[in-house]
Short mmCIF file of N, CA and C in Angstrom, two decimals:
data_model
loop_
_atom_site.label_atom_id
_atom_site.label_comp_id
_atom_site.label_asym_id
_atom_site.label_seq_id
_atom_site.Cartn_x
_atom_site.Cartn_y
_atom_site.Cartn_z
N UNK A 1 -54.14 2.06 5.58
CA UNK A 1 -53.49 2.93 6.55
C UNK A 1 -52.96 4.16 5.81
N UNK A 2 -53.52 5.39 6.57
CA UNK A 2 -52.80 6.28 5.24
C UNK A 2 -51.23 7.07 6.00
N UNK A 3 -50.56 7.70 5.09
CA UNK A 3 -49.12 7.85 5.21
C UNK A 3 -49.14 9.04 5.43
N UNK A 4 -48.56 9.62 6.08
CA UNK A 4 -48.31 11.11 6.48
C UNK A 4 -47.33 11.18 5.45
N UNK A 5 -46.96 12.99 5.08
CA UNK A 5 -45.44 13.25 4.69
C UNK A 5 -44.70 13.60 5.56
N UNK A 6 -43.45 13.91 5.07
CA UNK A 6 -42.58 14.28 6.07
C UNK A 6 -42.53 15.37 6.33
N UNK A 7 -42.99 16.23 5.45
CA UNK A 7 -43.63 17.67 5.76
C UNK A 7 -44.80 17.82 6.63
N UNK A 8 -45.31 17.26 6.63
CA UNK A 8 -46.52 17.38 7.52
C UNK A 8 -46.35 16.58 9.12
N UNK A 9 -45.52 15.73 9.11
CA UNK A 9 -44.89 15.37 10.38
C UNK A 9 -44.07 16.47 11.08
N UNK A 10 -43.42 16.98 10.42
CA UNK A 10 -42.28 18.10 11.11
C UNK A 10 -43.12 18.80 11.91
N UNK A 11 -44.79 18.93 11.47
CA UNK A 11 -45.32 19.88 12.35
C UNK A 11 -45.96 19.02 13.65
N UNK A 12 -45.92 17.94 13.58
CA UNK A 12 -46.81 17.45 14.93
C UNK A 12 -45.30 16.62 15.25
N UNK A 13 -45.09 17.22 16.55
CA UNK A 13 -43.60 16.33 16.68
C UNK A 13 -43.94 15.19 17.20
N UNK A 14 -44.75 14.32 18.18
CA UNK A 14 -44.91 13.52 18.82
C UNK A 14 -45.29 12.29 17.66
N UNK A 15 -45.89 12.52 16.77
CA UNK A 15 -45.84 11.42 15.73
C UNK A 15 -44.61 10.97 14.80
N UNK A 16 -43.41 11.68 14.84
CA UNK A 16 -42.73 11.31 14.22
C UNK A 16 -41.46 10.37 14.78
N UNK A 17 -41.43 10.04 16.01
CA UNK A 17 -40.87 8.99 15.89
C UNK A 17 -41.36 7.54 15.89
N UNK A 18 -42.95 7.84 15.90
CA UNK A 18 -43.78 6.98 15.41
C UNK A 18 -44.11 6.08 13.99
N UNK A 19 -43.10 6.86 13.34
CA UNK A 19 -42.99 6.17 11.99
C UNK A 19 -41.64 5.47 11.43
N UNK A 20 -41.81 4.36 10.93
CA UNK A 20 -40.81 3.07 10.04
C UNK A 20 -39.50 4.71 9.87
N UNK A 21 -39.74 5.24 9.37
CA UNK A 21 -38.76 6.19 8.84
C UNK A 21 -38.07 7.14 9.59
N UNK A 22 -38.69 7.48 10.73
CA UNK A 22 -37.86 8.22 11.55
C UNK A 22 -37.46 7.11 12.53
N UNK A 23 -38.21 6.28 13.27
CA UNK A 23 -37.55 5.25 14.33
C UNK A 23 -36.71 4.90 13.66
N UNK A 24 -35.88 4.22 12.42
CA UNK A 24 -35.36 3.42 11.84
C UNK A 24 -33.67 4.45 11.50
N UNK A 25 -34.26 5.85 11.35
CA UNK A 25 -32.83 6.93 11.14
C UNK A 25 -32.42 7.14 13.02
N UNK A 26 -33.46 7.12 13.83
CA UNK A 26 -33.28 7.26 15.14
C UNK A 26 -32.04 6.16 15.69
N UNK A 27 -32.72 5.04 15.20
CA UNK A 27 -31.03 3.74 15.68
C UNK A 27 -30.43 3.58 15.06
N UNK A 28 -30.19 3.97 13.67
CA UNK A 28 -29.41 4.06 13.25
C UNK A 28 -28.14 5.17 13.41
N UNK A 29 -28.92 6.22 13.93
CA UNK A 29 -28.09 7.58 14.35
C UNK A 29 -27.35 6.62 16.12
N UNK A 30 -28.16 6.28 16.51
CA UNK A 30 -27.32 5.85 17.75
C UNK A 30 -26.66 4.84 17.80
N UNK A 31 -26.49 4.05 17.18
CA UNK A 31 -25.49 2.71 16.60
C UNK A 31 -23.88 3.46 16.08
N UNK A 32 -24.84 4.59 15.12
CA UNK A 32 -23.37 5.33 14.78
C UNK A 32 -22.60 6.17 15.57
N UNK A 33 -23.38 6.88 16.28
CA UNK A 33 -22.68 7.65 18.05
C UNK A 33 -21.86 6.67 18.91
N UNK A 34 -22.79 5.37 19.01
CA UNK A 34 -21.78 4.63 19.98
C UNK A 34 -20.70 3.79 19.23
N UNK A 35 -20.32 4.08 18.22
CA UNK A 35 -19.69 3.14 17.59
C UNK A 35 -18.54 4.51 17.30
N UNK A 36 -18.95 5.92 16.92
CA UNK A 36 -17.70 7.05 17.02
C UNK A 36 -17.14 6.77 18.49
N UNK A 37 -17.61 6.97 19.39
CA UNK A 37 -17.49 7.20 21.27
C UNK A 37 -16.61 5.76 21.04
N UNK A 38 -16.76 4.73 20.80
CA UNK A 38 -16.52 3.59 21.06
C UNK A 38 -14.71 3.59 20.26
N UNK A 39 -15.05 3.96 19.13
CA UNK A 39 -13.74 4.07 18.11
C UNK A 39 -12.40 4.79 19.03
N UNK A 40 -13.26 6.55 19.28
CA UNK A 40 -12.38 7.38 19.68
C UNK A 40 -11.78 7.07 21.15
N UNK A 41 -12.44 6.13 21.97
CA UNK A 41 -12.20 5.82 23.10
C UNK A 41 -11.26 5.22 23.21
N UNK A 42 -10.91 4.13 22.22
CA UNK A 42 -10.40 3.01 22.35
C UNK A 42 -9.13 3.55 21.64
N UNK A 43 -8.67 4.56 21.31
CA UNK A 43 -7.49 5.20 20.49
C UNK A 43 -7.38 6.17 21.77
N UNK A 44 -7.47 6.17 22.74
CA UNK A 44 -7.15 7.24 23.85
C UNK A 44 -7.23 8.68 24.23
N UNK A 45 -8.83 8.88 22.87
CA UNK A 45 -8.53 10.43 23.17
C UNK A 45 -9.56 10.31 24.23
N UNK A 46 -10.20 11.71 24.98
CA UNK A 46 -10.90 12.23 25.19
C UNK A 46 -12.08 12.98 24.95
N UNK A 47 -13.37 12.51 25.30
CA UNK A 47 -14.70 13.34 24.79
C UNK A 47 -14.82 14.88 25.55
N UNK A 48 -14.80 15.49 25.17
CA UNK A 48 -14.94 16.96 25.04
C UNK A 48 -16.44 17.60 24.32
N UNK A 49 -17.46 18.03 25.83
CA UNK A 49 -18.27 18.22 25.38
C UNK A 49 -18.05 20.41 25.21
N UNK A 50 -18.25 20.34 24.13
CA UNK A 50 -17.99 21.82 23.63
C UNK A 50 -19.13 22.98 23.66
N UNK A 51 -18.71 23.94 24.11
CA UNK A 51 -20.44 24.85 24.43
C UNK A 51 -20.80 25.11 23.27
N UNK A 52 -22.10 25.10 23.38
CA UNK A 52 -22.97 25.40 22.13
C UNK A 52 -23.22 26.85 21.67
N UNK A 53 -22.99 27.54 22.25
CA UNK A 53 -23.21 28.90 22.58
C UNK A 53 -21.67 29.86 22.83
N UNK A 54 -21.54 30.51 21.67
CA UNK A 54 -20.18 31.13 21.80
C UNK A 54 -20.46 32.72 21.63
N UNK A 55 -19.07 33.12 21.10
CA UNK A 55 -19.15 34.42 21.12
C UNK A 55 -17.95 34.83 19.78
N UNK A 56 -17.90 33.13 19.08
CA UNK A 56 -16.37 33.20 18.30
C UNK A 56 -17.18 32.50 16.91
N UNK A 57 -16.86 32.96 15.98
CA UNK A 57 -17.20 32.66 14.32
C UNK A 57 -16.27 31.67 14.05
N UNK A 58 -15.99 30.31 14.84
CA UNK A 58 -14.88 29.43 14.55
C UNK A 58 -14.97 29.27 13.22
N UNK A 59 -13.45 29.38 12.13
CA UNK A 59 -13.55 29.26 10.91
C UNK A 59 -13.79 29.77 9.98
N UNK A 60 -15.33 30.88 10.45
CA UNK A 60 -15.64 31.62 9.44
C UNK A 60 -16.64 30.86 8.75
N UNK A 61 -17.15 30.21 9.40
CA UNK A 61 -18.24 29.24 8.59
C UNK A 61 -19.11 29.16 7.85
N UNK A 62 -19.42 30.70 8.19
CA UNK A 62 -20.99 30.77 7.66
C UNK A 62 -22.39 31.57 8.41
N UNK A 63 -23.13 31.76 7.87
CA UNK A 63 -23.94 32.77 8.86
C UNK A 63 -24.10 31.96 10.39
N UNK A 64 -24.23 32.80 11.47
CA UNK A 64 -24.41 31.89 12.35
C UNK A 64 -26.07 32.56 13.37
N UNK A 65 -26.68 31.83 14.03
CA UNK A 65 -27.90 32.16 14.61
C UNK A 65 -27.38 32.72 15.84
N UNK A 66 -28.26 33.57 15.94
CA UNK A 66 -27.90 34.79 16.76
C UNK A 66 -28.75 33.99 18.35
N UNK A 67 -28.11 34.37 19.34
CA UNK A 67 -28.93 33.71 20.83
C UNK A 67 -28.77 35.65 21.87
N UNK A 68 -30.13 35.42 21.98
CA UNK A 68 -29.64 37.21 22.84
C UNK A 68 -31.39 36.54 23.50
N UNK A 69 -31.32 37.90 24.84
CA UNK A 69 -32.34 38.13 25.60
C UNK A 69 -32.98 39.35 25.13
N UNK A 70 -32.46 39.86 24.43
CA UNK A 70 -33.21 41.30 24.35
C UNK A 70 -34.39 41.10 23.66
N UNK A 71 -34.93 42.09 23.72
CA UNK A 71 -36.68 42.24 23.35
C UNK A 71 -36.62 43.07 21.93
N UNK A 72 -36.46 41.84 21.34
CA UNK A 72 -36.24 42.07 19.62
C UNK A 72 -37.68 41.83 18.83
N UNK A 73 -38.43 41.60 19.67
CA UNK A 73 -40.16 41.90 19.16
C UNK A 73 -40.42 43.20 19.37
N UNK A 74 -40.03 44.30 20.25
CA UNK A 74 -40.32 45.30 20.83
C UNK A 74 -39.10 46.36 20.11
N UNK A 75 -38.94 46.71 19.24
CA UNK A 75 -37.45 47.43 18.84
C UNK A 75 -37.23 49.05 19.43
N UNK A 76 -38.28 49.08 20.04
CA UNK A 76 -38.53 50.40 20.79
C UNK A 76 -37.52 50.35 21.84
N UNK A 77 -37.56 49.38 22.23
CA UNK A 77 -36.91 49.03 23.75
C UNK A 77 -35.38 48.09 23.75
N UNK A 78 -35.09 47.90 22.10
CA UNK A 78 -34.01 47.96 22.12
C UNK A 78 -32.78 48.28 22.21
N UNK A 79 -31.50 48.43 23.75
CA UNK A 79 -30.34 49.27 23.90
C UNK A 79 -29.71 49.45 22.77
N UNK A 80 -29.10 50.81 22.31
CA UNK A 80 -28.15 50.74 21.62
C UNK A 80 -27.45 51.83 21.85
N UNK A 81 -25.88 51.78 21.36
CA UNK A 81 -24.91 52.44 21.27
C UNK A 81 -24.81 52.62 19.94
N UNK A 82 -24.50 53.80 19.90
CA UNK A 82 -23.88 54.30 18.11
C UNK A 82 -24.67 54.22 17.25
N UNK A 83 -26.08 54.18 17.23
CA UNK A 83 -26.96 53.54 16.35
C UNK A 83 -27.13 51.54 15.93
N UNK A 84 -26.13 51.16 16.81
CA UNK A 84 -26.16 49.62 17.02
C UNK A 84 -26.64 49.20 18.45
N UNK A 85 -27.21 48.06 18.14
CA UNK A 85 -27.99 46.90 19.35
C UNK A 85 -26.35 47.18 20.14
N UNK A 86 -26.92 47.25 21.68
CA UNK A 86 -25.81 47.42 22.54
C UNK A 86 -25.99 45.73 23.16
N UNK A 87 -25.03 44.82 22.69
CA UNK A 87 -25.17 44.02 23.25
C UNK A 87 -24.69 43.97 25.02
N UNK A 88 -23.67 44.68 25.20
CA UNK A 88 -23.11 44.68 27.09
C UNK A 88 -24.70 44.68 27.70
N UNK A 89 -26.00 44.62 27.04
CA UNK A 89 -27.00 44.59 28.32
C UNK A 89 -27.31 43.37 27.72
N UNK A 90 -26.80 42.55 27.53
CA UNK A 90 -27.48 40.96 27.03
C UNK A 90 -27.30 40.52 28.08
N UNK A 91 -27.61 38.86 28.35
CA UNK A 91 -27.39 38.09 28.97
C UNK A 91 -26.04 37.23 28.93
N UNK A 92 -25.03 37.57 27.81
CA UNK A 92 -23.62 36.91 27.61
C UNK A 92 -23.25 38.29 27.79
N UNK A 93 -23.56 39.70 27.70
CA UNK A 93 -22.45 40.98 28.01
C UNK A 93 -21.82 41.21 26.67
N UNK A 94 -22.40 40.31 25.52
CA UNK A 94 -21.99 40.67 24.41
C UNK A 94 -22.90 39.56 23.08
N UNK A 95 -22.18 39.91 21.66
CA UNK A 95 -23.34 39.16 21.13
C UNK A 95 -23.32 37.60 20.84
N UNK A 96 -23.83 36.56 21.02
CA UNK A 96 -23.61 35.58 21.19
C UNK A 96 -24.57 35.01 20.65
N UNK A 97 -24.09 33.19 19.92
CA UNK A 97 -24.38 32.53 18.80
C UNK A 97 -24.18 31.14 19.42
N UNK A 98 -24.87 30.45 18.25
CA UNK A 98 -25.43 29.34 18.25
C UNK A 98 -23.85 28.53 17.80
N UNK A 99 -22.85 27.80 18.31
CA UNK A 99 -21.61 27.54 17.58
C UNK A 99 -21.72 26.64 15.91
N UNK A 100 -20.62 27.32 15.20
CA UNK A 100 -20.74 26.47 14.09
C UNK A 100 -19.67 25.29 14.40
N UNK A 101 -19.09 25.25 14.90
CA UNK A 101 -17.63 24.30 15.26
C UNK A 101 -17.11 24.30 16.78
N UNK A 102 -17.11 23.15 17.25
CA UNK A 102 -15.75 23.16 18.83
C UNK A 102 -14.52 23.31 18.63
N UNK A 103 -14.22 23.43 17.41
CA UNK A 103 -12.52 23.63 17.26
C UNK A 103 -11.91 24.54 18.20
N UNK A 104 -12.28 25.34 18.08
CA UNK A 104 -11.57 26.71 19.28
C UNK A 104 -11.68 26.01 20.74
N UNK A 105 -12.50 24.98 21.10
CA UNK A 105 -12.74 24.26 22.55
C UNK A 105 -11.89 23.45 22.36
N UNK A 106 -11.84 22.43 21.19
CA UNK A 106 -10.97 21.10 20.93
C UNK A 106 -9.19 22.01 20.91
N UNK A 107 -8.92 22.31 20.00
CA UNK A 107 -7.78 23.09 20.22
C UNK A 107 -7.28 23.35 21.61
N UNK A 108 -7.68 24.22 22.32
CA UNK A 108 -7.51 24.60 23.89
C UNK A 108 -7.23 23.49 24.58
N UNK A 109 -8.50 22.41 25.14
CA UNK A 109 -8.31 21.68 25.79
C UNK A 109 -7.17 20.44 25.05
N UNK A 110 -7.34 20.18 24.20
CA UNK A 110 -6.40 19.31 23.23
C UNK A 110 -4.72 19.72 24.09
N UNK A 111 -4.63 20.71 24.33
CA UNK A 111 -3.19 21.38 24.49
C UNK A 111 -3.30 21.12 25.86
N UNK A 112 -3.91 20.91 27.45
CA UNK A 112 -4.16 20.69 28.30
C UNK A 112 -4.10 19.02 28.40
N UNK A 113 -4.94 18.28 27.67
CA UNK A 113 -5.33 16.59 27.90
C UNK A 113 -4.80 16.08 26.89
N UNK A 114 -4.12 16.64 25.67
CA UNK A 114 -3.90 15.74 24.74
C UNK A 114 -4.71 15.59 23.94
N UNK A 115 -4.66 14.54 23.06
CA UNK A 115 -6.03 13.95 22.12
C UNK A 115 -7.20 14.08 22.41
N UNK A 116 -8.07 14.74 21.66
CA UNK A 116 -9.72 14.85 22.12
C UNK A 116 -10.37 15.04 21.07
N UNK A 117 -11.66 14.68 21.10
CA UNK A 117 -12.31 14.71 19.94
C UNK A 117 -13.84 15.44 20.59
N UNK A 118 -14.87 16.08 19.66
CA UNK A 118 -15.58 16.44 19.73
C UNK A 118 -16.70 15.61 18.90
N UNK A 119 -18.11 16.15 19.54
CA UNK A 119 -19.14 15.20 18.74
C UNK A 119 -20.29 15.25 19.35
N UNK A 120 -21.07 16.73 18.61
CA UNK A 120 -22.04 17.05 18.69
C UNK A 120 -22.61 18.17 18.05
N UNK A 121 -23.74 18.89 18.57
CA UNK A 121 -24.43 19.42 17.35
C UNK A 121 -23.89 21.04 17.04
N UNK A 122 -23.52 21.30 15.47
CA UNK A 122 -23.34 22.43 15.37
C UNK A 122 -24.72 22.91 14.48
N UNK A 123 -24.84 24.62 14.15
CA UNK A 123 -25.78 25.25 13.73
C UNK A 123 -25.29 26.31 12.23
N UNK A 124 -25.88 26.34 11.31
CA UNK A 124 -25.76 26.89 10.13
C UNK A 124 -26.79 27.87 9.86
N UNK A 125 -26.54 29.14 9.46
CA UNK A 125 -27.74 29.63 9.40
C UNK A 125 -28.04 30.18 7.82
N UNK A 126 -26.96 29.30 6.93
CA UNK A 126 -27.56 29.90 6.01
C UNK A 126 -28.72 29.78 5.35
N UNK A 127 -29.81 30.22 4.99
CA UNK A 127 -31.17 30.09 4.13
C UNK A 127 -31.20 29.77 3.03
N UNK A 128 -30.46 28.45 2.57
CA UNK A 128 -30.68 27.19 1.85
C UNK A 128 -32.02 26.08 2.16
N UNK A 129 -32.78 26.04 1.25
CA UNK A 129 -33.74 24.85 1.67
C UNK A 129 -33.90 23.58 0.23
N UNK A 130 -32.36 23.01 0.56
CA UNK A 130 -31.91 22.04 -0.30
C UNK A 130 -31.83 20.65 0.22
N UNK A 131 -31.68 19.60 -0.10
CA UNK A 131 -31.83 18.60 0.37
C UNK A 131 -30.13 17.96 0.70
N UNK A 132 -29.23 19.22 0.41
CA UNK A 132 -28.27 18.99 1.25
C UNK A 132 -27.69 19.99 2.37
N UNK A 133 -28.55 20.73 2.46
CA UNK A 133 -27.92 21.59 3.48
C UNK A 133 -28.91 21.47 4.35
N UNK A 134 -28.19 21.07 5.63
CA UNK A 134 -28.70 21.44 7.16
C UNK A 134 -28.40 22.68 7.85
N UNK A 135 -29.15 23.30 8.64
CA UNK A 135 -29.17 24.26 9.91
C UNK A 135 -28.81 23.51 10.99
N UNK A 136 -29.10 22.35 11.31
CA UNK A 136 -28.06 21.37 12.57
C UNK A 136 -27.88 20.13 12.29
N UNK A 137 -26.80 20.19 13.18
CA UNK A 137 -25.39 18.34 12.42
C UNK A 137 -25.01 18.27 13.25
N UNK A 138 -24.63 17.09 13.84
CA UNK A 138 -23.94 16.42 14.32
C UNK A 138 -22.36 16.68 13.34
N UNK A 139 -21.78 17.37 14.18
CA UNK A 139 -19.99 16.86 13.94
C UNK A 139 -18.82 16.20 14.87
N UNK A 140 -18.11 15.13 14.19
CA UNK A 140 -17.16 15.04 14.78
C UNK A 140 -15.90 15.53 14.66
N UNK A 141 -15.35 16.40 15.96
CA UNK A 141 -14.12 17.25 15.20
C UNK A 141 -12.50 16.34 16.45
N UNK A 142 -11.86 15.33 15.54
CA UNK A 142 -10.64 15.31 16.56
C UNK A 142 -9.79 16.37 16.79
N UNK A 143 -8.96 16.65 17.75
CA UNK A 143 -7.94 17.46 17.29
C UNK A 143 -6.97 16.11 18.49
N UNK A 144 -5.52 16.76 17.78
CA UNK A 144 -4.70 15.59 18.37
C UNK A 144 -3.11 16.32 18.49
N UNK A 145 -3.34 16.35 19.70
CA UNK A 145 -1.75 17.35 20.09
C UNK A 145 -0.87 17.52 20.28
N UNK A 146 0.08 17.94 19.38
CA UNK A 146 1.81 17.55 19.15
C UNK A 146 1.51 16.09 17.85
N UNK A 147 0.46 16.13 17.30
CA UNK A 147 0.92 15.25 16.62
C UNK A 147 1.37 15.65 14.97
N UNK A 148 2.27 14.36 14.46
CA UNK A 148 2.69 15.10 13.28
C UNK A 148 2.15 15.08 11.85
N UNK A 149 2.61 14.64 10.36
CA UNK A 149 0.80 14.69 9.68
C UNK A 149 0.90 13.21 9.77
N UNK A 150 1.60 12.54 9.82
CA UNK A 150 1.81 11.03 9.95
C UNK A 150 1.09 10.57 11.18
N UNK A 151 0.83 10.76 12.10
CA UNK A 151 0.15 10.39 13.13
C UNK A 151 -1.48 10.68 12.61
N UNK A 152 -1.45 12.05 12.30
CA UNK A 152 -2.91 12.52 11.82
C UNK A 152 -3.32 11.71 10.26
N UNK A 153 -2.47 11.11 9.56
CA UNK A 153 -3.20 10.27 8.64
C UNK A 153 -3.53 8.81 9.01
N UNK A 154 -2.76 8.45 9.79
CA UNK A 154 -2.74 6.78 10.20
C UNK A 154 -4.17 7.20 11.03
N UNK A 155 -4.33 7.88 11.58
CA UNK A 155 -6.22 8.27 12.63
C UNK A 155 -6.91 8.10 11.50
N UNK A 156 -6.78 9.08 10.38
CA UNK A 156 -7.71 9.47 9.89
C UNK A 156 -7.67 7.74 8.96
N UNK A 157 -6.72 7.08 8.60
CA UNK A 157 -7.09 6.24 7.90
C UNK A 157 -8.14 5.14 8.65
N UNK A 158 -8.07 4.91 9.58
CA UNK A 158 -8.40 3.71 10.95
C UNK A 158 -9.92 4.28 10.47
#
């Protein structure tokens, strides 16, 4: 039987969860989702699903991927003001990204519901092609409100 790489899978997507190696990171990734959901549930916060798509550099993270409608194949026909891309004719009315973090969502609503946690995918854009850096992750971000660092270490220890 011969073996594909994993390079050469990335390009035919339908075979790759066809293999020992991706089915096997596949339940394993979902054993570990329901077992965060399951943790954070049972400590009383709230799931907070956070937009993916902002307009805020939460943190300062890092390059972030740009999301626009404009016709950036065509640069002829690109609006601009001042010698810059006019984003007010986008589809957000301004320039808008792929989020690196829900903190700025967790924060907000945190102050509304209390305890909440986040847990899902953020985006990196820096052009690293290392075997530790990702362009998308899964994060989990709690935030926990009015609490003091004693509350926030006894979580974090659990």
């Amino acid at each position: 039987k011969k073996r594909h790489s994993q390079e050469f899978l990335r390009t035919i997507a339908h075979l790759r969860p066809r293999t020992n190696t991706i089915s096997a990171v596949a339940r394993v990734r979902s054993a570990l989702a329901f077992a965060t959901h399951q943790f954070f549930q049972q400590q009383g916060f709230v799931y907070l699903q956070s937009p993916l798509i902002t307009a805020s550099d939460c943190e300062g993270a890092g390059e972030m991927f740009r999301v626009t409608t404009l016709p950036i194949d065509t640069p002829g026909k690109m609006p601009l003001a001042n010698g810059r891309t006019d984003f007010s004719e986008d589809f957000f009315g301004r320039a808008a990204y792929l989020t690196v973090s829900g903190q700025l969502s967790g924060e907000t609503y945190a102050s509304a519901l209390g305890d909440i946690y986040t847990f899902g995918p953020t985006f990196r854009a820096e052009n690293s092609q290392t075997t530790r850096h990702l362009a998308e992750f899964h994060m989990i971000e709690p935030e926990m409100a009015f609490a003091d660092l004693w509350a926030a270490m006894a979580n974090a220890e659990q």
